[in-house]
Tab-separated table of C-alpha atoms in Angstrom:
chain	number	residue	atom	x	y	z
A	1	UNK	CA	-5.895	20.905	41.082
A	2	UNK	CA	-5.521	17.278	40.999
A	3	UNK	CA	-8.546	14.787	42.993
A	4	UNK	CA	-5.480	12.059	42.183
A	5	UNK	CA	-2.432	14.127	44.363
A	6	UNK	CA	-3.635	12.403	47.793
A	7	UNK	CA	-3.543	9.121	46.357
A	8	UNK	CA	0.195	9.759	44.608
A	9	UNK	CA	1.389	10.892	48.801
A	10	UNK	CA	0.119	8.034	49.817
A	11	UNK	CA	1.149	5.034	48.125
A	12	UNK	CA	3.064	2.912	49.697
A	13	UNK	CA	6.674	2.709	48.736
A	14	UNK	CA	6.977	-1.245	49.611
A	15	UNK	CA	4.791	-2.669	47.303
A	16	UNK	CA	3.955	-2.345	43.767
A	17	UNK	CA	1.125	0.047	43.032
A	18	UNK	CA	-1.033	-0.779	39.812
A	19	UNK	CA	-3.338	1.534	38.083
A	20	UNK	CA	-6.404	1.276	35.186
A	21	UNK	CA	-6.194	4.734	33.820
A	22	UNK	CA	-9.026	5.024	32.296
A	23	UNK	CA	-10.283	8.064	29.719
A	24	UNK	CA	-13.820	10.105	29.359
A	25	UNK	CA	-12.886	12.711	26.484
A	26	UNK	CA	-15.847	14.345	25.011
A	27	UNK	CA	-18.822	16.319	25.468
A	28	UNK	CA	-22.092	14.468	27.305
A	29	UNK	CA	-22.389	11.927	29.503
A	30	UNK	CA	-21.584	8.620	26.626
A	31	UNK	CA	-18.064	9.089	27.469
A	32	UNK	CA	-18.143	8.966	31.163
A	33	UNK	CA	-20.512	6.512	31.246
A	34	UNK	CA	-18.797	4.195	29.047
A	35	UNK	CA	-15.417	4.169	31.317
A	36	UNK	CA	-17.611	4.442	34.281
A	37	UNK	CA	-19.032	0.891	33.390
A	38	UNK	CA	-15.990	-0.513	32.066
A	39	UNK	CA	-14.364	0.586	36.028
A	40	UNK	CA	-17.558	-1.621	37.231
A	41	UNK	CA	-16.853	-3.990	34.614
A	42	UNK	CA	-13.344	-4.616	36.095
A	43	UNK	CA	-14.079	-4.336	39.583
A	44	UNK	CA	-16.889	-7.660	38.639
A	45	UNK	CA	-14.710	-9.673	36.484
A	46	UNK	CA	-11.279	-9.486	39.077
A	47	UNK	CA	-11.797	-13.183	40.512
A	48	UNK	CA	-9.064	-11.372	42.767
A	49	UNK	CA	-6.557	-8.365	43.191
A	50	UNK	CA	-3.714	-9.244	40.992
A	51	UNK	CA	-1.309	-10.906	43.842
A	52	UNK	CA	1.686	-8.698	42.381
A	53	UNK	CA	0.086	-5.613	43.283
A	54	UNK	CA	0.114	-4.198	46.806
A	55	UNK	CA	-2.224	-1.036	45.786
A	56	UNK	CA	-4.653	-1.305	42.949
A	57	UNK	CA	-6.046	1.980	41.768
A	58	UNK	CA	-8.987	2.638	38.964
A	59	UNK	CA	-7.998	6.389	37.881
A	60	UNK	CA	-10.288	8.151	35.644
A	61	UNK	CA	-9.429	11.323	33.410
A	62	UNK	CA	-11.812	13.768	32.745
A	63	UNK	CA	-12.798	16.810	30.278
A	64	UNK	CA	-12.827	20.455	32.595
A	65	UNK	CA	-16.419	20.584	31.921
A	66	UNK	CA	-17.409	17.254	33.095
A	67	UNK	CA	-15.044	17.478	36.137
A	68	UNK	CA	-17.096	20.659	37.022
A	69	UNK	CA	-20.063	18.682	36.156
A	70	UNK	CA	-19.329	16.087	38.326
A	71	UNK	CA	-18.229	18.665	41.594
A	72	UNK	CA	-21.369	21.361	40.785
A	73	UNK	CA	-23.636	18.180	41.419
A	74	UNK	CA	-22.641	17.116	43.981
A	75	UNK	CA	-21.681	13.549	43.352
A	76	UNK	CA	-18.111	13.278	44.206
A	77	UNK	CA	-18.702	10.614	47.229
A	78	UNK	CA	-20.987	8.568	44.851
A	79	UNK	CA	-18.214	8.911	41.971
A	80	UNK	CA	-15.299	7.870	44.466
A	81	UNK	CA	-17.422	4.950	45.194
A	82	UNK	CA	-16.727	4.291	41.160
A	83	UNK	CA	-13.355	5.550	40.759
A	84	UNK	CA	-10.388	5.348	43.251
A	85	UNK	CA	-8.966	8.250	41.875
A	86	UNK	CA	-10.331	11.743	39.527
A	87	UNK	CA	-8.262	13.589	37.603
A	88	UNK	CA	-8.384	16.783	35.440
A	89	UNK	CA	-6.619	16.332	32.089
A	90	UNK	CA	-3.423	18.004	31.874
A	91	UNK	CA	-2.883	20.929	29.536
A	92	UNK	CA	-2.082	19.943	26.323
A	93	UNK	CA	0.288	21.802	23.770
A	94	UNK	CA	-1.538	23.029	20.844
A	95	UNK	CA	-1.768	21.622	16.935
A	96	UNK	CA	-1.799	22.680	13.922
A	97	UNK	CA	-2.947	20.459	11.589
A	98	UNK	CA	-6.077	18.137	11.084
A	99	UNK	CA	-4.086	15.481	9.048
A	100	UNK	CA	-6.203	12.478	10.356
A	101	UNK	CA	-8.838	10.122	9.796
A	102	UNK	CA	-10.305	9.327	13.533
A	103	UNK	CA	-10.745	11.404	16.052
A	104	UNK	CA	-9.387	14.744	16.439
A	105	UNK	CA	-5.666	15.669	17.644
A	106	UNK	CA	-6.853	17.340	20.370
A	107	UNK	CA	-8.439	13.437	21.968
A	108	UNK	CA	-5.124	11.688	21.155
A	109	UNK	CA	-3.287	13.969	23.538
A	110	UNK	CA	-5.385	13.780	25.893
A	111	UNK	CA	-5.076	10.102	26.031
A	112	UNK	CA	-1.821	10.801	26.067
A	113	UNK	CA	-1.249	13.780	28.934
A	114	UNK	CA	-3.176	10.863	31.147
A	115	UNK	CA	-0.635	8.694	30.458
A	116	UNK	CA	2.472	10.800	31.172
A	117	UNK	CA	0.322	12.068	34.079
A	118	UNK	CA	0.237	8.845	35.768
A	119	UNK	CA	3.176	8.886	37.393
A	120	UNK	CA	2.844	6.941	40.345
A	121	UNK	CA	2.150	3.573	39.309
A	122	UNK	CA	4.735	0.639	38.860
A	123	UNK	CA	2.456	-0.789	36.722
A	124	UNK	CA	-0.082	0.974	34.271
A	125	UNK	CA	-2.731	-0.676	32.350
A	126	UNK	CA	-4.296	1.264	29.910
A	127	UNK	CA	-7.289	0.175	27.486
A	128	UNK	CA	-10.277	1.946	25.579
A	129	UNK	CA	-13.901	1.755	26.775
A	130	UNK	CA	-14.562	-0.982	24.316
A	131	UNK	CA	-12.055	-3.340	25.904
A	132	UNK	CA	-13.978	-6.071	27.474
A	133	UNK	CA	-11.815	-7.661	30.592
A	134	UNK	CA	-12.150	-11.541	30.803
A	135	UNK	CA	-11.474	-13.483	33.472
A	136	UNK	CA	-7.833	-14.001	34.162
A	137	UNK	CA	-6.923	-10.606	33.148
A	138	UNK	CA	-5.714	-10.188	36.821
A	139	UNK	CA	-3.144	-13.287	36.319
A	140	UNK	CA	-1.637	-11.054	32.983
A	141	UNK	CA	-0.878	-8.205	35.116
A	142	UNK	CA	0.636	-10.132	37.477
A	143	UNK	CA	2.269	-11.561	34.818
A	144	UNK	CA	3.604	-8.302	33.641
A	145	UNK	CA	4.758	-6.823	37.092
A	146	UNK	CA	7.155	-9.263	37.786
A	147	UNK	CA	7.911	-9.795	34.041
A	148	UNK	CA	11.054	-6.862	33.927
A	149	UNK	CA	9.360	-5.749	30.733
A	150	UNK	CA	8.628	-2.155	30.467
A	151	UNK	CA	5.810	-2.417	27.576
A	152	UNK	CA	3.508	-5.106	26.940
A	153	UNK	CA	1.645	-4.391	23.626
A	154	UNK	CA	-1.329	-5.536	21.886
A	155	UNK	CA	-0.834	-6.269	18.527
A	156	UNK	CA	-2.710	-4.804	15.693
A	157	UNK	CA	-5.189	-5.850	13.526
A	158	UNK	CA	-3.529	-3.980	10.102
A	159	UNK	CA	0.162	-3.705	10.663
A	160	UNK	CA	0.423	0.075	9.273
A	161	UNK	CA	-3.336	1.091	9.249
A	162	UNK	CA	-1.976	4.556	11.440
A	163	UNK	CA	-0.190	5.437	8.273
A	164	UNK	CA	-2.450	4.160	5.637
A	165	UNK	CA	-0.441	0.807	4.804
A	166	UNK	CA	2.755	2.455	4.368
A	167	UNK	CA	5.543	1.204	5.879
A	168	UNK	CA	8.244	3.820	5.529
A	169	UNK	CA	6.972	6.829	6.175
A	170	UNK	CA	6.562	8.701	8.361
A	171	UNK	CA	10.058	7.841	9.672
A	172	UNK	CA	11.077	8.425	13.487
A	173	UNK	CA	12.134	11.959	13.996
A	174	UNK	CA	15.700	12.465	13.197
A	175	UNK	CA	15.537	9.691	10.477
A	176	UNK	CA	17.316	6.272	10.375
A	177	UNK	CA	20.604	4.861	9.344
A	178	UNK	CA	20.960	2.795	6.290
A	179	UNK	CA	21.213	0.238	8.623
A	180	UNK	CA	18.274	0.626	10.287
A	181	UNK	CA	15.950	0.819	7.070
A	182	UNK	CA	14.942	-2.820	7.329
A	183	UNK	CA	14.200	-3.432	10.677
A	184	UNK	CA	12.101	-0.112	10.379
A	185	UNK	CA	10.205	-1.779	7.513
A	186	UNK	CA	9.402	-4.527	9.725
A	187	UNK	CA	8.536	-2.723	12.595
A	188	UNK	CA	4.420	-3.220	13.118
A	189	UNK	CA	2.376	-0.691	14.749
A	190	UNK	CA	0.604	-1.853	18.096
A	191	UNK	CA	-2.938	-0.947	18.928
A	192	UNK	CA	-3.269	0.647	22.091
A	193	UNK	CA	-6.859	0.116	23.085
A	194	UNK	CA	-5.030	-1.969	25.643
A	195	UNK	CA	-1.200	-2.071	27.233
A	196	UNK	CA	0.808	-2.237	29.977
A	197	UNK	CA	3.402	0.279	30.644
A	198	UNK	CA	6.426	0.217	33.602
A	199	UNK	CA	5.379	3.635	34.281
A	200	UNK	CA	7.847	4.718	36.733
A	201	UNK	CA	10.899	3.299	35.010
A	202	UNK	CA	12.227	6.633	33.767
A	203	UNK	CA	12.516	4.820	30.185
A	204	UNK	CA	9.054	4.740	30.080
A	205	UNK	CA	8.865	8.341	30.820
A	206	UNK	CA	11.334	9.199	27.956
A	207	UNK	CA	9.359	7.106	25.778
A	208	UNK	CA	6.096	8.553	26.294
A	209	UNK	CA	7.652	11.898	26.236
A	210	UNK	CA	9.025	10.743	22.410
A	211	UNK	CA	5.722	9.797	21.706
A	212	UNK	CA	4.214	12.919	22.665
A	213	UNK	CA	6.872	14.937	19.984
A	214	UNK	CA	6.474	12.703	17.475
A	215	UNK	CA	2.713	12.869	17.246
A	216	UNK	CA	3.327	17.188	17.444
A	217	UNK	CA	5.069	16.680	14.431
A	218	UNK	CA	2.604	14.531	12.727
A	219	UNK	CA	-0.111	16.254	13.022
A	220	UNK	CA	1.932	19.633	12.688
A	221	UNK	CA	3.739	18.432	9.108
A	222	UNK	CA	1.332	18.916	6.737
A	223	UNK	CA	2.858	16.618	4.332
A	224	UNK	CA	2.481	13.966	6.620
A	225	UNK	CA	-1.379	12.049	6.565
A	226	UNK	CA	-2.020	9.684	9.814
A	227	UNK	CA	-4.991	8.040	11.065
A	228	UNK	CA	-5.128	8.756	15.128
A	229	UNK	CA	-1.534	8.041	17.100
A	230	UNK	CA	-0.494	5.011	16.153
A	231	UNK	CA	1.988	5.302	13.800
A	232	UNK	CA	3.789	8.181	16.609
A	233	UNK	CA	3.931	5.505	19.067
A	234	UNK	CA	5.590	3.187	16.404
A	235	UNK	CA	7.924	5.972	15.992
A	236	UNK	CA	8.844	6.380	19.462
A	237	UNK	CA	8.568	2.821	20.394
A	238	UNK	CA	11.238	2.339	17.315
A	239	UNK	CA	13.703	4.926	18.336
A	240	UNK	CA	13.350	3.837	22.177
A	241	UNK	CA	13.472	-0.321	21.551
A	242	UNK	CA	15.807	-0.440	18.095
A	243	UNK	CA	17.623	2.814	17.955
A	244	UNK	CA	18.521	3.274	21.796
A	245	UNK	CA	18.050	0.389	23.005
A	246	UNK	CA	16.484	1.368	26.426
A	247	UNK	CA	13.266	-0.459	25.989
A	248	UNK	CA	12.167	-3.800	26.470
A	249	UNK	CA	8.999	-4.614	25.039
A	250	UNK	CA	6.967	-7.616	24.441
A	251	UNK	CA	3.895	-8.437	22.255
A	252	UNK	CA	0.826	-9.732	23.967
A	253	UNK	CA	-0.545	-12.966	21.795
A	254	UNK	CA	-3.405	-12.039	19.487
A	255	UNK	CA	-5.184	-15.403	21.384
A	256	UNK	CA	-4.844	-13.453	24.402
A	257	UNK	CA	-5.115	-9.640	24.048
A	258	UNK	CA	-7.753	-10.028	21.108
A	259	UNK	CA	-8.404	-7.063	19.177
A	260	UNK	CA	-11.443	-8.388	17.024
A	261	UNK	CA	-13.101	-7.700	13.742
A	262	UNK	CA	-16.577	-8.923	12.787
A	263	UNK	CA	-15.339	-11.888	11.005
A	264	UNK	CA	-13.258	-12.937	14.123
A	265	UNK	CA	-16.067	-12.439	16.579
A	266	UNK	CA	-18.177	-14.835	14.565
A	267	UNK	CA	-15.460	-17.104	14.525
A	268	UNK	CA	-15.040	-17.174	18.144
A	269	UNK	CA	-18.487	-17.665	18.998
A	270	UNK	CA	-18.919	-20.303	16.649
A	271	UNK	CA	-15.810	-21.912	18.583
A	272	UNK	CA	-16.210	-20.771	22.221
A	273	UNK	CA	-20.408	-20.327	22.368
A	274	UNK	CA	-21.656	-16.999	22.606
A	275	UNK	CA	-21.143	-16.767	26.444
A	276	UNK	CA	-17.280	-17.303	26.711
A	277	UNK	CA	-14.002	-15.671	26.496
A	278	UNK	CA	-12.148	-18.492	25.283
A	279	UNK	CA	-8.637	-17.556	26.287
A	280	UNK	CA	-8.700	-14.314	25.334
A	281	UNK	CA	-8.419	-11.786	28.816
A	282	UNK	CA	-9.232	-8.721	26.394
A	283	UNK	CA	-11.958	-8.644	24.150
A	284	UNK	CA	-11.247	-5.545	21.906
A	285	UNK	CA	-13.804	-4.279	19.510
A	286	UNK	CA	-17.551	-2.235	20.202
A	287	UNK	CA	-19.366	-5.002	18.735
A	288	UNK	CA	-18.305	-7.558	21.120
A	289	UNK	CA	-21.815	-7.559	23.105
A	290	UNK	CA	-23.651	-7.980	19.941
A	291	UNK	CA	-21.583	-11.505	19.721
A	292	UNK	CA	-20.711	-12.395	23.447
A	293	UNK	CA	-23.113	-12.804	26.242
A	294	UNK	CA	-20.091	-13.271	29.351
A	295	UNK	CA	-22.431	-13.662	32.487
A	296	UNK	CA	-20.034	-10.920	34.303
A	297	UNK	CA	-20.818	-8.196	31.811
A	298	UNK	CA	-24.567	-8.445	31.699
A	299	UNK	CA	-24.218	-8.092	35.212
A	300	UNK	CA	-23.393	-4.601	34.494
A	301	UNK	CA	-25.321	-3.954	31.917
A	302	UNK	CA	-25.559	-0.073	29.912
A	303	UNK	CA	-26.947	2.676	31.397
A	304	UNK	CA	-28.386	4.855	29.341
A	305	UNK	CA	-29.441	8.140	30.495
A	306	UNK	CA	-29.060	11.797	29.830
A	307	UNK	CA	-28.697	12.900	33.928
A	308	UNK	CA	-25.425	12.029	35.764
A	309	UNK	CA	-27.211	11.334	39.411
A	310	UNK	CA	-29.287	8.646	37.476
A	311	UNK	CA	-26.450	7.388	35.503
A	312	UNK	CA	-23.733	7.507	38.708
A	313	UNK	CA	-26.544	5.623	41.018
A	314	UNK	CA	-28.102	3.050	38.620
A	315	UNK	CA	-24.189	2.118	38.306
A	316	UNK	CA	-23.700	1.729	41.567
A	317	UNK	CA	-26.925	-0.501	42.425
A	318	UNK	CA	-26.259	-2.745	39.591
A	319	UNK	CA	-22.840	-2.901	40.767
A	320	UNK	CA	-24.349	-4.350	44.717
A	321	UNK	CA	-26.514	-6.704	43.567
A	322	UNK	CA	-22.863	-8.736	42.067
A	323	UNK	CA	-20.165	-9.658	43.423
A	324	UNK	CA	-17.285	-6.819	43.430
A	325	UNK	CA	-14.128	-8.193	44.460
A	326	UNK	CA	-12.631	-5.181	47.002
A	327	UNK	CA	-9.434	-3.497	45.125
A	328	UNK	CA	-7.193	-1.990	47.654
A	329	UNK	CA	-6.127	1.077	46.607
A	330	UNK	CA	-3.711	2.283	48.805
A	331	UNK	CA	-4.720	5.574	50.126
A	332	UNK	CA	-4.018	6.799	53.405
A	333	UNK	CA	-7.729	5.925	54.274
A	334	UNK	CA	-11.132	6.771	52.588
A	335	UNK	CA	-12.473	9.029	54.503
A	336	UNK	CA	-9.321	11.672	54.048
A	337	UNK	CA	-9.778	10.788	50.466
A	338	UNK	CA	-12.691	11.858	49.802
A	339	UNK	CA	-12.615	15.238	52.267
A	340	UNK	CA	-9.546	16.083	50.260
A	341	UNK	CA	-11.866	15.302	47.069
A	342	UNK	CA	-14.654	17.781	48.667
A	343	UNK	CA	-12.311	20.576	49.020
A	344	UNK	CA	-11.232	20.850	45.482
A	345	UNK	CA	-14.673	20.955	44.899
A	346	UNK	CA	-14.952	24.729	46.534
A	347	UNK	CA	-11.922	25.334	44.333
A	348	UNK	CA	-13.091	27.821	41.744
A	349	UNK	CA	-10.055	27.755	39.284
A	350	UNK	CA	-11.673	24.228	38.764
């Protein structure tokens, strides 16, 4: 049972709805508490609900265990006052094949079952827990919503590090026509610790549906050797924007959407000071606290603790003491929210 399904009946159909889904995959509490400060993160740095969104929605995806975690303890009214909406990961289908470098196969699709799950947002931003929003990130989504675009894209650091620098292979399922050899060969990867997706645009459903296949039969060819999902999404993205043509897509300026190595984070706080975005709206890489002191995010700074009431409350008071900018997320109101969230809670199957 889903603690998101009141939230999908209840959106309202004349305005756009815009969603943060957000991901805690893995066992402890790191996970959750990592996306559970990054929600607080967001709800700080927001100078103001992006003006093209009618309903904005912070939707967190959690591991069966934690979920149960979370409803045994009872915690769900403290959680809600975290995350708009709670959802169970999907079922996943199974793999084969360990053929990878990061992470396990299993994580990937997770990441991605929350993304096909999402359903009911116009507009879906998605970003890892090491994303650090700047301010003005609410002007990009606005940006994006009224943009026509139906992927906005970071761009990568290594242009085919999913595939181990090569550029040809693994081809899109079904393979490519001479003709489509060189554009393939100069078709980048995209990092996605942070996009944008027109999620309800049935394209975008198609394509994350290709995506999902295509990584299956990475990880399921044995002949094949990937690191994570990129290269699948390249794959998909391909065949969607090139080969059908049923995609528009745009990539977000490196200046803007900054995915950051050590190097570059010395180099920006030797330009910027060590307490400043610059113009970047997305800082991308774990390190970036060790370089950048943004007033907004030592607001909120770590919890670290091994007991979820401590971790869910110290959150939460941190989070008072600072200005939180109210997110409407358009339920039909709170208070039915969160009943509906308590009875799923006596819901063994959980």
């Amino acid at each position: 049972m889903d603690f998101g399904a009141q939230a999908r009946q209840t959106i309202r159909a004349d305005g756009r709805a815009c969603g943060v889904v957000l991901n805690a995959i893995g066992a402890g509490l790191q996970p959750l508490a990592a996306a559970s400060r990054l929600a607080m993160l967001l709800r700080h740095i927001l100078r103001e609900q992006p003006s093209a969104c009618a309903s904005f929605c912070l939707h967190l995806f959690l591991d069966s265990p934690q979920l149960k975690q979370l409803a045994d303890s009872g915690l769900i009214r403290v959680a809600t006052r975290i995350w708009d909406v709670i959802s169970p990961y999907p079922s996943v289908p199974p793999v084969r094949n360990t053929n990878h470098a990061q992470g396990t196969p299993q994580m990937w699709l997770m990441r991605l079952a929350s993304l096909l799950a999402s359903r009911e947002y116009d507009v879906l931003i998605f970003m890892d827990s090491d994303a650090f929003p700047c301010p003005g990130i609410e002007r990009l989504i606005s940006w994006f919503a009224s943009s026509g675009l139906h992927v906005a894209s970071a761009q990568p650091v290594v242009p085919h590090s999913g595939s181990f620098g090569l550029k040809a292979r693994p081809e899109p399922m079904g393979g490519l026509q001479p003709s489509e050899k060189q554009a393939w060969l100069g078709f980048s990867e995209r990092n996605l610790g942070f996009g944008m997706l027109a999620r309800r645009k049935p394209q975008v459903g198609e394509l994350l549906h290709r995506f999902e296949a295509e990584f299956i039969m990475h990880m399921n060819d044995t002949r094949i050797r990937v690191n994570a999902d990129q290269s699948a999404w390249r794959s998909a993205l391909f065949w969607a924007k090139v080969q059908r043509g049923s995609i528009k897509e745009q990539m977000l300026p490196q200046g803007q959407v900054c995915r950051m190595l050590h190097r570059s984070l010395h180099e920006h706080r030797a330009r910027h000071g060590n307490a400043s975005c610059g113009k970047c709206v997305v800082m991308h890489h774990k390190a970036v606290e060790n370089y950048i002191r943004l007033p907004a995010w030592h607001a909120i700074p770590h919890v670290r603790t091994t007991d979820l009431r401590s971790l869910l409350h110290d959150l939460l008071k941190k989070s008072l003491r600072n200005r939180i900018v109210p997110l409407r997320c358009d339920v039909a109101s709170r208070r039915v929210h969160d009943e509906s969230l308590l009875s799923v809670v006596e819901d063994k199957s959980i």
